Amino acid sequence: MPKIAAEEVARIREEADIVEIIGDYIPLTQKGKNFFGICPFHQDHSPSMSVSREKQMFKCFSCGAAGNVFKFVSDYENISYVEAIEKVAAKVGISIKISDTYKPKEKFSKEYEIMALATNFYQNNLNTEAGLPAKKYLIDRGLTDEMIKEFNIGLSFSNNQLRDFLTKKNISNEELLKVGLVNQKDLEYHDVFSDRILFPIHDEKGNVVAFTGRVYEKDRTPKYLNSKETIIFKKGNILFNLHRAKNAIRLEKRLIIVEGNMDAIRMYASGFKNTVALMGTSLTKEQIALISKQHVKVLLMFDNDEAGSLATMTNGRLLENAGIQVEVVRLSGQKDPDEYILKNGKEKMSDVLKHPMSFIEFQYENLKENKNLNDTENLREYVKNVLDSLKGADAITIDITLHKLAEEYNLTYEVLKSELQTEEKPLEISLPPSKEKRKSRYEKSAEHILYYMMNSQRYIKIYQAKLGYFKDEGYRKIANEILYYAEENNKIELADFLTYAELSPLKNEIYAVIKSIKDVELDDTSFMDYIRNIKEIMWEEEVKKIKAEQKQVQDINEKEKLGQKIVDLMIKIQEIKKERSVKE
């Protein structure tokens, strides 16, 4: 980040009280000089995230998430670091607009530009005289002009008009093929979409990456035509409407997932702006990761048919396995949310959303389908299925469910609990819990030295005078990055250095160092111990290396020279050990 920008960013950080900013997102409780809260970056059940007003830093002692105020806002709101700086500036009353020259260039900026041009072209088509039949179709479906504009809905014509339009703007057929706007056949390029209403699909940042095309003339098939996957469009990585919905999701602390694009559009336009749509029938791990980053519970509201019920079961289990709380709404009377709102109104939908069932309740209702529970065998099968579904559930859910079963079907709670506990299980071999690879004394010492250096120029100067070098290239590069920052800015504070680190190729390595260090008080004695550890280990390794070399040498004089080097190094090692024993 340019120096002028670093100074401006440092001023914003100094004005921002990290406790107040983070406190707007999660409740914080003071314990001593620090504040603690439930960490939003993992499934936290007790306050494990510490916020230090003195250091202007946060750190979770469970998952290791750490950083300054900009890092927290960036990760919590799922926005870029630069956007987080602008947002924090606004919170503290500083007017700032960071120049585009300070922002990293989008990897696919050219491709996004082409898709934006196509979107505008399609929108203009819809507003022409030739677009009136398609416009009437949308109005008849209950879409207003505002909804059409909000969702950038457009129209494709025939005769390769998009290809010709973009070619005049010096965009090649190969570039159009690359983003999925044309197909190639017999060396000719043709528009993918012809005489279809087009719904743009955006990525999380709001870039148009694909289209869904729908016919508006009854005798045409297929009904829907979707963009093929390209370098900017991977269907499994996207949730329709997430870029618009994410602010409402954060405010509502709930994410509503529906099946179709029209359902999401209708929900959003009716005021339920925390709604997204699936891009298929089953969530992918990438989509679940997107959902998990929102740190909210999820409400599934799929079509009111057998396929919708199956999708609810499948996706609910995927989400629960990812540690996400799931609720369910099953609409009655209409097929989907779009039809439901058109017939019953948004007030009725609001009432429905206020009374969801838990996912476990949905499972039990679903298990009852096609069963006569007055029949002993059917009831026995149903109860066994319910007990099976409780595998892995928490103790409270198990207890509530068993009491409910016992009361509803006149069964004995103790028998149900016994059946659950004694159910036949596959043979399990007890293994000790896996542990992360233990770090060596060298690694621990190096990481502490780097952490101290990130916090104070005093320790940078001691490092330069007493050590000045790491044998490990990774640590050496981080040290050089710290030295460069301190020299450029004539000072160093960890909270500011992390802003610089966001644009460094060593960003992940720097944060890994911070994650590895527990909350420590900086002191000279400990720092010198770490320096001694590094020196001792490096010299001991050098001794081994010289001894191996000495064995291969035939010349007597050369052997003596190598021997003297070993003696000199052993003296240094003994001096360090003596210093340590005196201190102890």
Coordinates of C-alpha atoms in Angstrom, one line a residue:
M1 CA 0.0 0.0 0.0
P2 CA 1.5 3.4 -0.9
K3 CA 2.9 5.5 1.9
I4 CA 0.4 8.2 1.7
A5 CA -2.4 5.7 2.0
A6 CA -0.7 4.0 4.9
E7 CA -0.6 7.3 6.8
E8 CA -4.3 7.9 6.1
V9 CA -5.3 4.4 7.1
A10 CA -3.2 4.7 10.3
R11 CA -5.1 7.9 11.2
I12 CA -8.4 6.1 10.8
R13 CA -7.3 3.2 12.9
E14 CA -6.1 5.5 15.7
E15 CA -9.5 7.3 15.7
A16 CA -11.4 4.0 15.7
D17 CA -12.0 2.4 19.1
I18 CA -11.8 -1.3 18.3
V19 CA -13.9 -2.2 21.4
E20 CA -16.7 0.1 20.3
I21 CA -16.5 -1.1 16.6
I22 CA -16.5 -4.8 17.4
G23 CA -19.1 -4.2 20.2
D24 CA -21.5 -3.1 17.4
Y25 CA -21.3 -6.6 15.9
I26 CA -21.1 -8.9 19.0
P27 CA -21.6 -8.4 22.7
L28 CA -18.4 -7.8 24.7
T29 CA -17.8 -8.2 28.4
Q30 CA -14.8 -6.6 30.2
K31 CA -12.5 -8.9 32.1
G32 CA -9.5 -7.1 33.4
K33 CA -8.0 -4.8 30.8
N34 CA -9.4 -6.7 27.9
F35 CA -12.9 -7.5 26.5
F36 CA -14.2 -10.9 25.6
G37 CA -17.0 -12.2 23.3
I38 CA -18.3 -15.2 21.4
C39 CA -16.0 -15.6 18.4
P40 CA -18.1 -15.2 15.2
F41 CA -15.5 -17.0 13.0
H42 CA -16.1 -20.5 14.3
Q43 CA -18.8 -22.4 16.2
D44 CA -18.0 -20.8 19.6
H45 CA -20.1 -21.6 22.7
S46 CA -18.2 -19.6 25.3
P47 CA -16.4 -16.3 25.0
S48 CA -13.0 -17.1 23.5
M49 CA -12.3 -13.9 21.6
S50 CA -10.3 -11.2 23.3
V51 CA -10.3 -7.6 22.2
S52 CA -7.5 -5.3 23.4
R53 CA -8.1 -1.6 23.4
E54 CA -4.5 -1.0 24.3
K55 CA -3.1 -3.0 21.4
Q56 CA -6.1 -2.2 19.1
M57 CA -6.2 -5.9 18.2
F58 CA -8.5 -8.9 18.5
K59 CA -7.6 -12.5 18.9
C60 CA -9.6 -15.8 19.4
F61 CA -7.8 -18.2 21.6
S62 CA -9.7 -21.1 20.2
C63 CA -9.6 -20.8 16.4
G64 CA -6.7 -18.3 16.2
A65 CA -8.5 -15.6 14.2
A66 CA -6.7 -12.4 14.8
G67 CA -6.1 -8.9 13.5
N68 CA -6.9 -5.2 13.7
V69 CA -10.2 -3.4 13.5
F70 CA -10.2 -3.5 9.6
K71 CA -9.5 -7.3 9.6
F72 CA -12.5 -7.9 11.9
V73 CA -14.9 -5.9 9.8
S74 CA -13.6 -7.4 6.6
D75 CA -14.0 -11.0 7.8
Y76 CA -17.3 -10.4 9.6
E77 CA -19.0 -8.6 6.8
N78 CA -17.3 -10.7 4.2
I79 CA -16.1 -7.6 2.3
S80 CA -12.6 -6.6 1.0
Y81 CA -10.0 -5.1 3.3
V82 CA -10.3 -1.8 1.4
E83 CA -14.1 -1.7 1.8
A84 CA -13.6 -2.4 5.5
I85 CA -11.3 0.6 5.8
E86 CA -13.9 2.8 4.1
K87 CA -16.6 1.4 6.4
V88 CA -14.6 2.0 9.6
A89 CA -13.8 5.5 8.4
A90 CA -17.5 6.2 8.1
K91 CA -18.2 4.8 11.5
V92 CA -15.8 7.3 13.1
G93 CA -16.9 10.2 11.0
I94 CA -13.9 10.5 8.6
S95 CA -14.8 11.1 5.0
I96 CA -12.6 9.1 2.7
K97 CA -12.7 7.5 -0.7
I98 CA -9.7 5.4 -1.4
S99 CA -8.5 5.8 -4.9
D100 CA -8.8 2.9 -7.3
T101 CA -5.0 3.1 -7.6
Y102 CA -4.8 1.7 -4.1
K103 CA -7.2 -1.1 -4.8
P104 CA -5.8 -4.4 -6.2
K105 CA -6.9 -5.0 -9.8
E106 CA -9.6 -7.6 -10.3
K107 CA -8.2 -10.8 -11.7
F108 CA -10.9 -11.0 -14.3
S109 CA -11.6 -7.3 -14.8
K110 CA -11.8 -7.6 -18.6
E111 CA -14.3 -10.5 -18.4
Y112 CA -16.5 -8.6 -15.9
E113 CA -16.4 -5.6 -18.1
I114 CA -17.7 -7.7 -21.1
M115 CA -20.5 -9.2 -18.9
A116 CA -21.5 -5.7 -17.7
L117 CA -21.8 -4.5 -21.3
A118 CA -23.9 -7.5 -22.2
T119 CA -26.2 -6.8 -19.3
N120 CA -26.7 -3.2 -20.3
F121 CA -27.4 -4.3 -23.9
Y122 CA -30.0 -6.8 -22.8
Q123 CA -31.7 -4.2 -20.5
N124 CA -31.9 -1.7 -23.3
N125 CA -33.5 -4.3 -25.6
L126 CA -36.3 -4.9 -23.1
N127 CA -37.1 -1.1 -23.1
T128 CA -37.4 -0.9 -26.9
E129 CA -40.7 -1.3 -28.9
A130 CA -39.6 -4.8 -30.0
G131 CA -39.2 -5.7 -26.3
L132 CA -42.9 -4.9 -25.4
P133 CA -44.1 -8.5 -25.6
A134 CA -41.4 -9.6 -23.2
K135 CA -42.1 -6.6 -20.9
K136 CA -45.8 -7.5 -20.9
Y137 CA -45.0 -11.1 -20.0
L138 CA -43.0 -9.9 -16.9
I139 CA -45.7 -7.4 -15.9
D140 CA -48.3 -10.2 -16.2
R141 CA -46.1 -12.3 -13.9
G142 CA -46.4 -9.6 -11.3
L143 CA -43.0 -7.9 -11.8
T144 CA -43.0 -4.1 -11.5
D145 CA -40.7 -1.7 -13.4
E146 CA -38.8 -1.2 -10.2
M147 CA -38.2 -5.0 -9.8
I148 CA -37.1 -5.3 -13.4
K149 CA -34.6 -2.5 -13.0
E150 CA -33.4 -3.7 -9.6
F151 CA -32.6 -7.1 -10.9
N152 CA -31.1 -5.9 -14.2
I153 CA -33.6 -8.1 -16.2
G154 CA -33.1 -7.9 -19.9
L155 CA -34.0 -9.4 -23.3
S156 CA -32.0 -11.1 -26.0
F157 CA -33.0 -10.8 -29.7
S158 CA -32.1 -13.2 -32.5
N159 CA -29.7 -12.6 -35.4
N160 CA -26.6 -12.5 -33.2
Q161 CA -27.2 -8.9 -32.2
L162 CA -25.1 -9.1 -29.0
R163 CA -22.1 -10.5 -30.9
D164 CA -22.3 -7.7 -33.4
F165 CA -22.7 -5.1 -30.8
L166 CA -19.7 -6.2 -28.7
T167 CA -17.6 -6.8 -31.8
K168 CA -18.0 -3.1 -32.6
K169 CA -16.5 -2.4 -29.2
N170 CA -13.3 -4.3 -30.2
I171 CA -14.2 -7.4 -28.2
S172 CA -13.1 -10.6 -30.1
N173 CA -15.2 -13.7 -30.6
E174 CA -12.7 -15.6 -28.6
E175 CA -13.3 -13.3 -25.6
L176 CA -17.0 -13.7 -26.0
L177 CA -16.6 -17.5 -26.1
K178 CA -14.5 -17.4 -23.0
V179 CA -17.3 -15.8 -20.9
G180 CA -20.0 -18.0 -22.4
L181 CA -21.9 -15.3 -24.4
V182 CA -21.4 -17.1 -27.8
N183 CA -21.1 -20.6 -29.1
Q184 CA -18.9 -21.8 -31.9
K185 CA -20.1 -24.0 -34.7
D186 CA -18.4 -24.7 -38.0
L187 CA -16.0 -21.8 -37.4
E188 CA -19.0 -19.4 -36.9
Y189 CA -19.9 -17.7 -33.6
H190 CA -23.5 -17.4 -32.5
D191 CA -25.2 -15.8 -29.6
V192 CA -26.0 -18.3 -26.8
F193 CA -29.3 -16.5 -25.9
S194 CA -31.9 -15.8 -28.5
D195 CA -35.4 -14.3 -27.9
R196 CA -35.2 -15.0 -24.2
I197 CA -35.8 -12.9 -21.1
L198 CA -32.5 -12.8 -19.2
F199 CA -31.9 -12.8 -15.5
P200 CA -28.2 -11.9 -14.7
I201 CA -26.4 -14.0 -12.1
H202 CA -23.9 -12.1 -9.9
D203 CA -21.0 -13.3 -7.8
E204 CA -20.7 -12.4 -4.2
K205 CA -19.0 -9.1 -5.1
G206 CA -21.8 -8.1 -7.5
N207 CA -20.1 -8.9 -10.8
V208 CA -22.3 -10.3 -13.5
V209 CA -20.9 -13.8 -14.3
A210 CA -23.7 -15.6 -16.1
F211 CA -27.3 -15.5 -17.2
T212 CA -30.5 -17.5 -16.9
G213 CA -32.6 -17.2 -20.0
R214 CA -36.4 -17.9 -20.0
V215 CA -38.7 -18.1 -22.9
Y216 CA -41.8 -15.9 -23.0
E217 CA -43.4 -17.5 -26.0
K218 CA -45.4 -20.6 -25.0
D219 CA -44.4 -22.9 -27.8
R220 CA -40.6 -22.6 -27.3
T221 CA -38.4 -25.1 -25.5
P222 CA -36.4 -25.5 -23.4
K223 CA -38.1 -23.3 -20.9
Y224 CA -34.9 -22.3 -19.2
L225 CA -31.4 -22.0 -20.6
N226 CA -28.4 -21.3 -18.3
S227 CA -24.9 -20.1 -19.1
K228 CA -22.4 -22.8 -19.2
E229 CA -19.6 -22.7 -16.7
T230 CA -16.6 -20.5 -17.5
I231 CA -13.5 -19.1 -15.9
I232 CA -15.7 -16.6 -14.0
F233 CA -18.8 -18.7 -13.4
K234 CA -18.8 -21.9 -11.4
K235 CA -22.4 -22.7 -10.5
G236 CA -21.4 -24.5 -7.3
N237 CA -19.6 -21.4 -6.0
I238 CA -22.6 -19.0 -6.2
L239 CA -25.9 -18.4 -4.4
F240 CA -28.3 -16.3 -6.5
N241 CA -28.8 -12.8 -5.0
L242 CA -26.2 -13.1 -2.2
H243 CA -24.5 -9.8 -3.2
R244 CA -27.7 -7.9 -2.6
A245 CA -28.9 -9.9 0.4
K246 CA -25.8 -10.0 2.6
N247 CA -26.4 -6.7 4.5
A248 CA -29.9 -7.7 5.3
I249 CA -28.7 -11.2 6.3
R250 CA -26.3 -9.6 8.8
L251 CA -29.0 -7.3 10.2
E252 CA -31.7 -10.0 10.4
K253 CA -29.3 -12.6 11.6
R254 CA -31.0 -15.1 9.3
L255 CA -30.6 -16.3 5.8
I256 CA -33.6 -17.5 3.8
I257 CA -32.9 -20.0 1.0
V258 CA -35.5 -20.7 -1.7
E259 CA -35.3 -22.8 -4.8
G260 CA -35.8 -20.6 -7.8
N261 CA -34.6 -17.2 -9.0
M262 CA -38.1 -15.8 -9.3
D263 CA -38.8 -16.9 -5.7
A264 CA -35.7 -14.9 -4.5
I265 CA -36.7 -11.9 -6.6
R266 CA -40.3 -11.9 -5.3
M267 CA -39.1 -12.3 -1.7
Y268 CA -36.5 -9.5 -2.0
A269 CA -39.0 -7.1 -3.7
S270 CA -41.6 -7.9 -0.9
G271 CA -39.2 -6.7 1.8
F272 CA -37.6 -10.1 2.7
K273 CA -34.2 -8.9 1.5
N274 CA -32.2 -11.6 3.3
T275 CA -33.2 -14.2 0.7
V276 CA -31.0 -16.1 -1.8
A277 CA -31.7 -19.0 -4.2
L278 CA -30.1 -22.3 -4.9
M279 CA -28.2 -22.8 -8.1
G280 CA -29.2 -26.5 -8.2
T281 CA -30.9 -29.0 -6.1
S282 CA -28.2 -29.6 -3.5
L283 CA -25.7 -27.2 -1.8
T284 CA -22.1 -27.7 -2.6
K285 CA -19.3 -27.4 0.0
E286 CA -18.3 -24.0 -1.6
Q287 CA -21.9 -22.7 -1.1
I288 CA -22.0 -24.0 2.4
A289 CA -18.7 -22.2 3.1
L290 CA -20.3 -19.0 1.8
I291 CA -23.3 -19.5 4.1
S292 CA -21.1 -20.3 7.1
K293 CA -19.2 -17.0 6.6
Q294 CA -22.5 -15.2 7.3
H295 CA -22.5 -16.5 10.9
V296 CA -26.3 -16.7 11.0
K297 CA -29.0 -19.4 11.1
V298 CA -30.6 -20.6 7.9
L299 CA -34.3 -20.9 7.0
L300 CA -35.1 -23.4 4.2
M301 CA -38.3 -22.6 2.2
F302 CA -38.4 -24.8 -0.8
D303 CA -41.2 -25.8 -3.2
N304 CA -44.3 -27.4 -1.8
D305 CA -43.9 -30.7 -3.5
E306 CA -42.1 -34.0 -3.0
A307 CA -38.9 -32.7 -4.7
G308 CA -39.0 -29.7 -2.4
S309 CA -39.4 -31.9 0.7
L310 CA -36.4 -34.1 -0.5
A311 CA -34.3 -31.0 -1.1
T312 CA -35.2 -29.7 2.4
M313 CA -34.1 -33.0 4.0
T314 CA -30.9 -33.2 1.9
N315 CA -29.7 -29.6 2.3
G316 CA -30.8 -29.4 6.0
R317 CA -28.6 -32.3 6.8
L318 CA -25.6 -30.8 4.9
L319 CA -26.0 -27.5 6.8
E320 CA -26.4 -29.1 10.2
N321 CA -23.3 -31.2 9.6
A322 CA -21.5 -28.0 8.9
G323 CA -22.6 -26.7 12.3
I324 CA -25.2 -24.3 11.0
Q325 CA -28.6 -23.9 12.8
V326 CA -31.4 -24.8 10.4
E327 CA -35.1 -23.9 10.4
V328 CA -37.8 -24.9 7.9
V329 CA -41.0 -23.4 6.5
R330 CA -43.3 -25.6 4.4
L331 CA -45.8 -23.5 2.5
S332 CA -49.4 -24.7 2.1
G333 CA -51.7 -24.0 -0.8
Q334 CA -49.2 -22.7 -3.3
K335 CA -46.3 -24.3 -5.1
D336 CA -43.5 -21.8 -4.2
P337 CA -42.8 -18.5 -2.4
D338 CA -43.5 -16.5 -5.7
E339 CA -47.0 -17.9 -6.0
Y340 CA -47.6 -17.7 -2.3
I341 CA -46.9 -13.9 -2.1
L342 CA -48.9 -13.2 -5.3
K343 CA -52.0 -14.9 -3.9
N344 CA -51.7 -14.2 -0.2
G345 CA -49.7 -11.0 0.1
K346 CA -46.4 -10.2 1.8
E347 CA -48.1 -9.7 5.2
K348 CA -49.2 -13.4 5.2
M349 CA -45.7 -14.4 4.2
S350 CA -44.3 -12.4 7.1
D351 CA -46.6 -14.3 9.5
V352 CA -45.4 -17.6 8.1
L353 CA -41.7 -16.6 8.5
K354 CA -42.3 -15.8 12.2
H355 CA -43.3 -19.4 12.9
P356 CA -40.8 -21.8 11.4
M357 CA -40.2 -25.3 12.6
S358 CA -36.8 -26.6 13.7
F359 CA -35.1 -28.9 11.2
I360 CA -35.4 -31.8 13.6
E361 CA -39.2 -31.2 13.8
F362 CA -39.3 -31.2 10.0
Q363 CA -37.5 -34.5 9.9
Y364 CA -40.0 -36.1 12.3
E365 CA -43.0 -34.8 10.3
N366 CA -41.3 -36.1 7.1
L367 CA -40.7 -39.5 8.6
K368 CA -44.4 -39.8 9.4
E369 CA -45.4 -39.6 5.7
N370 CA -47.1 -42.7 4.3
K371 CA -47.2 -44.4 7.7
N372 CA -50.2 -45.4 9.8
L373 CA -49.0 -44.7 13.3
N374 CA -52.0 -46.5 14.8
D375 CA -50.4 -49.6 13.4
T376 CA -47.8 -51.1 15.8
E377 CA -45.3 -52.1 13.2
N378 CA -45.5 -48.7 11.5
L379 CA -45.1 -46.9 14.8
R380 CA -42.1 -49.1 15.8
E381 CA -40.4 -48.3 12.4
Y382 CA -41.1 -44.6 12.9
V383 CA -39.7 -44.5 16.4
K384 CA -36.6 -46.4 15.2
N385 CA -36.1 -43.9 12.4
V386 CA -36.4 -41.0 14.9
L387 CA -33.8 -42.5 17.2
D388 CA -31.5 -43.0 14.2
S389 CA -31.9 -39.3 13.3
L390 CA -30.7 -38.4 16.8
K391 CA -27.2 -39.8 16.2
G392 CA -24.8 -36.9 16.8
A393 CA -27.4 -34.6 18.2
D394 CA -26.7 -32.5 21.3
A395 CA -28.0 -33.7 24.7
I396 CA -30.7 -31.1 25.0
T397 CA -32.2 -32.0 21.6
I398 CA -32.1 -35.7 22.5
D399 CA -33.8 -35.1 25.8
I400 CA -36.6 -32.9 24.3
T401 CA -37.2 -35.3 21.5
L402 CA -37.4 -38.4 23.7
H403 CA -39.9 -36.6 26.1
K404 CA -42.0 -35.6 23.1
L405 CA -42.1 -39.1 21.7
A406 CA -42.9 -40.6 25.0
E407 CA -45.8 -38.2 25.6
E408 CA -47.2 -38.2 22.1
Y409 CA -47.2 -42.0 21.7
N410 CA -47.6 -43.2 25.3
L411 CA -44.1 -44.6 25.4
T412 CA -41.7 -44.8 28.4
Y413 CA -38.9 -42.2 28.3
E414 CA -36.5 -44.6 30.0
V415 CA -37.1 -47.3 27.4
L416 CA -36.5 -44.8 24.6
K417 CA -33.3 -43.6 26.2
S418 CA -32.1 -47.1 26.8
E419 CA -32.8 -48.1 23.2
L420 CA -30.9 -45.0 21.9
Q421 CA -27.9 -45.8 24.1
T422 CA -27.8 -49.6 23.5
E423 CA -28.4 -49.4 19.8
E424 CA -26.0 -51.7 17.9
K425 CA -23.0 -49.8 16.8
P426 CA -20.1 -50.8 14.5
L427 CA -16.8 -51.8 16.3
E428 CA -14.8 -48.7 17.0
I429 CA -11.1 -48.8 17.7
S430 CA -10.1 -46.2 20.3
L431 CA -7.2 -44.1 19.1
P432 CA -5.6 -41.2 20.9
P433 CA -6.8 -37.8 19.6
S434 CA -4.8 -36.5 16.7
K435 CA -2.5 -33.6 17.5
E436 CA -1.0 -30.9 15.4
K437 CA 2.7 -31.4 14.7
R438 CA 4.6 -30.0 17.7
K439 CA 6.8 -27.1 16.8
S440 CA 10.5 -27.3 17.5
R441 CA 12.4 -25.0 19.8
Y442 CA 13.8 -23.3 16.8
E443 CA 10.3 -22.6 15.3
K444 CA 8.8 -21.4 18.6
S445 CA 11.7 -19.1 19.2
A446 CA 11.7 -17.7 15.6
E447 CA 8.0 -17.0 15.7
H448 CA 8.3 -15.2 19.1
I449 CA 11.2 -13.1 17.7
L450 CA 9.1 -12.1 14.7
Y451 CA 6.1 -11.3 16.8
Y452 CA 8.2 -9.0 19.1
M453 CA 9.6 -7.3 16.0
M454 CA 6.1 -6.6 14.7
N455 CA 5.3 -4.8 17.9
S456 CA 8.3 -2.6 18.5
Q457 CA 11.3 -1.0 16.8
R458 CA 13.2 -1.7 19.9
Y459 CA 13.2 -5.5 19.2
I460 CA 14.0 -4.9 15.5
K461 CA 17.2 -3.1 16.6
I462 CA 18.1 -5.9 19.1
Y463 CA 17.4 -8.5 16.3
Q464 CA 19.7 -6.7 13.9
A465 CA 22.5 -6.3 16.5
K466 CA 22.3 -9.7 18.1
L467 CA 21.1 -12.1 15.4
G468 CA 20.3 -10.5 12.0
Y469 CA 19.5 -13.8 10.2
F470 CA 17.3 -16.9 10.2
K471 CA 18.5 -20.1 8.6
D472 CA 14.9 -20.8 7.5
E473 CA 14.0 -18.9 4.3
G474 CA 10.3 -18.5 5.4
Y475 CA 11.2 -16.7 8.6
R476 CA 13.9 -14.8 6.9
K477 CA 11.4 -13.3 4.4
I478 CA 9.0 -12.3 7.1
A479 CA 11.8 -10.6 9.0
N480 CA 12.8 -8.7 5.9
E481 CA 9.2 -7.6 5.4
I482 CA 9.1 -6.3 8.9
L483 CA 12.5 -4.5 8.5
Y484 CA 11.2 -2.9 5.2
Y485 CA 8.0 -1.6 6.8
A486 CA 9.8 -0.2 9.8
E487 CA 12.4 1.6 7.6
E488 CA 9.7 3.0 5.3
N489 CA 7.5 4.3 8.2
N490 CA 10.1 5.1 10.9
K491 CA 8.0 3.1 13.3
I492 CA 6.1 -0.1 13.7
E493 CA 2.9 -1.1 15.5
L494 CA 1.3 -4.4 15.0
A495 CA -2.2 -3.1 14.2
D496 CA -0.8 -0.9 11.4
F497 CA 1.7 -3.5 10.2
L498 CA -1.2 -5.9 9.6
T499 CA -2.8 -3.3 7.2
Y500 CA 0.4 -3.3 5.2
A501 CA 0.5 -7.1 5.4
E502 CA -2.9 -7.4 3.6
L503 CA -1.2 -6.5 0.4
S504 CA 2.0 -8.5 1.1
P505 CA 2.6 -11.9 -0.7
L506 CA 3.5 -13.1 2.8
K507 CA 0.1 -12.3 4.3
N508 CA -0.8 -15.9 5.2
E509 CA 2.6 -16.5 6.7
I510 CA 2.5 -13.3 8.8
Y511 CA -1.0 -14.2 10.2
A512 CA 0.2 -17.8 10.9
V513 CA 2.9 -16.3 13.2
I514 CA 0.4 -14.2 15.0
K515 CA -2.0 -17.1 15.4
S516 CA 0.7 -19.3 16.9
I517 CA 1.6 -16.8 19.7
K518 CA -0.5 -16.8 22.8
D519 CA -1.2 -13.5 24.6
V520 CA 2.3 -12.6 25.8
E521 CA 3.8 -9.6 27.6
L522 CA 6.8 -8.3 25.7
D523 CA 10.0 -8.2 27.8
D524 CA 13.7 -8.0 27.0
T525 CA 14.7 -11.1 29.0
S526 CA 12.4 -13.4 27.1
F527 CA 13.4 -11.9 23.8
M528 CA 17.1 -12.5 24.5
D529 CA 16.3 -16.1 25.4
Y530 CA 14.7 -16.6 22.0
I531 CA 17.8 -15.1 20.4
R532 CA 20.0 -17.4 22.3
N533 CA 17.9 -20.4 21.3
I534 CA 18.2 -19.6 17.6
K535 CA 22.0 -19.0 17.9
E536 CA 22.6 -22.2 19.8
I537 CA 20.5 -24.3 17.4
M538 CA 22.1 -22.7 14.3
W539 CA 25.7 -23.2 15.7
E540 CA 25.0 -26.8 16.7
E541 CA 23.8 -27.6 13.2
E542 CA 26.9 -25.8 11.8
V543 CA 29.1 -28.0 14.0
K544 CA 27.4 -31.2 12.6
K545 CA 27.9 -29.9 9.1
I546 CA 31.6 -29.1 9.6
K547 CA 32.3 -32.4 11.3
A548 CA 30.7 -34.2 8.3
E549 CA 32.8 -32.1 5.9
Q550 CA 36.0 -32.8 8.0
K551 CA 35.6 -36.5 7.5
Q552 CA 35.7 -36.1 3.7
V553 CA 38.8 -33.9 3.7
Q554 CA 42.2 -35.5 3.2
D555 CA 44.5 -32.5 3.5
I556 CA 45.9 -32.2 7.1
N557 CA 46.0 -28.4 7.1
E558 CA 42.4 -28.2 5.9
K559 CA 41.3 -30.6 8.6
E560 CA 43.0 -28.5 11.3
K561 CA 41.2 -25.3 10.0
L562 CA 37.8 -27.1 10.1
G563 CA 38.7 -28.4 13.6
Q564 CA 39.5 -24.8 14.8
K565 CA 36.1 -23.7 13.4
I566 CA 34.4 -26.4 15.5
V567 CA 36.3 -25.4 18.6
D568 CA 35.3 -21.7 18.1
L569 CA 31.6 -22.7 17.6
M570 CA 31.6 -25.0 20.7
I571 CA 33.0 -22.1 22.8
K572 CA 30.2 -19.9 21.7
I573 CA 27.6 -22.6 22.4
Q574 CA 29.1 -23.1 25.9
E575 CA 28.9 -19.4 26.5
I576 CA 25.2 -19.3 25.7
K577 CA 24.5 -22.3 27.9
K578 CA 26.5 -20.6 30.7
E579 CA 24.4 -17.4 30.3
R580 CA 21.2 -19.5 30.5
S581 CA 22.3 -21.4 33.6
V582 CA 23.3 -18.1 35.4
K583 CA 19.9 -16.6 34.6
E584 CA 18.1 -19.7 35.9

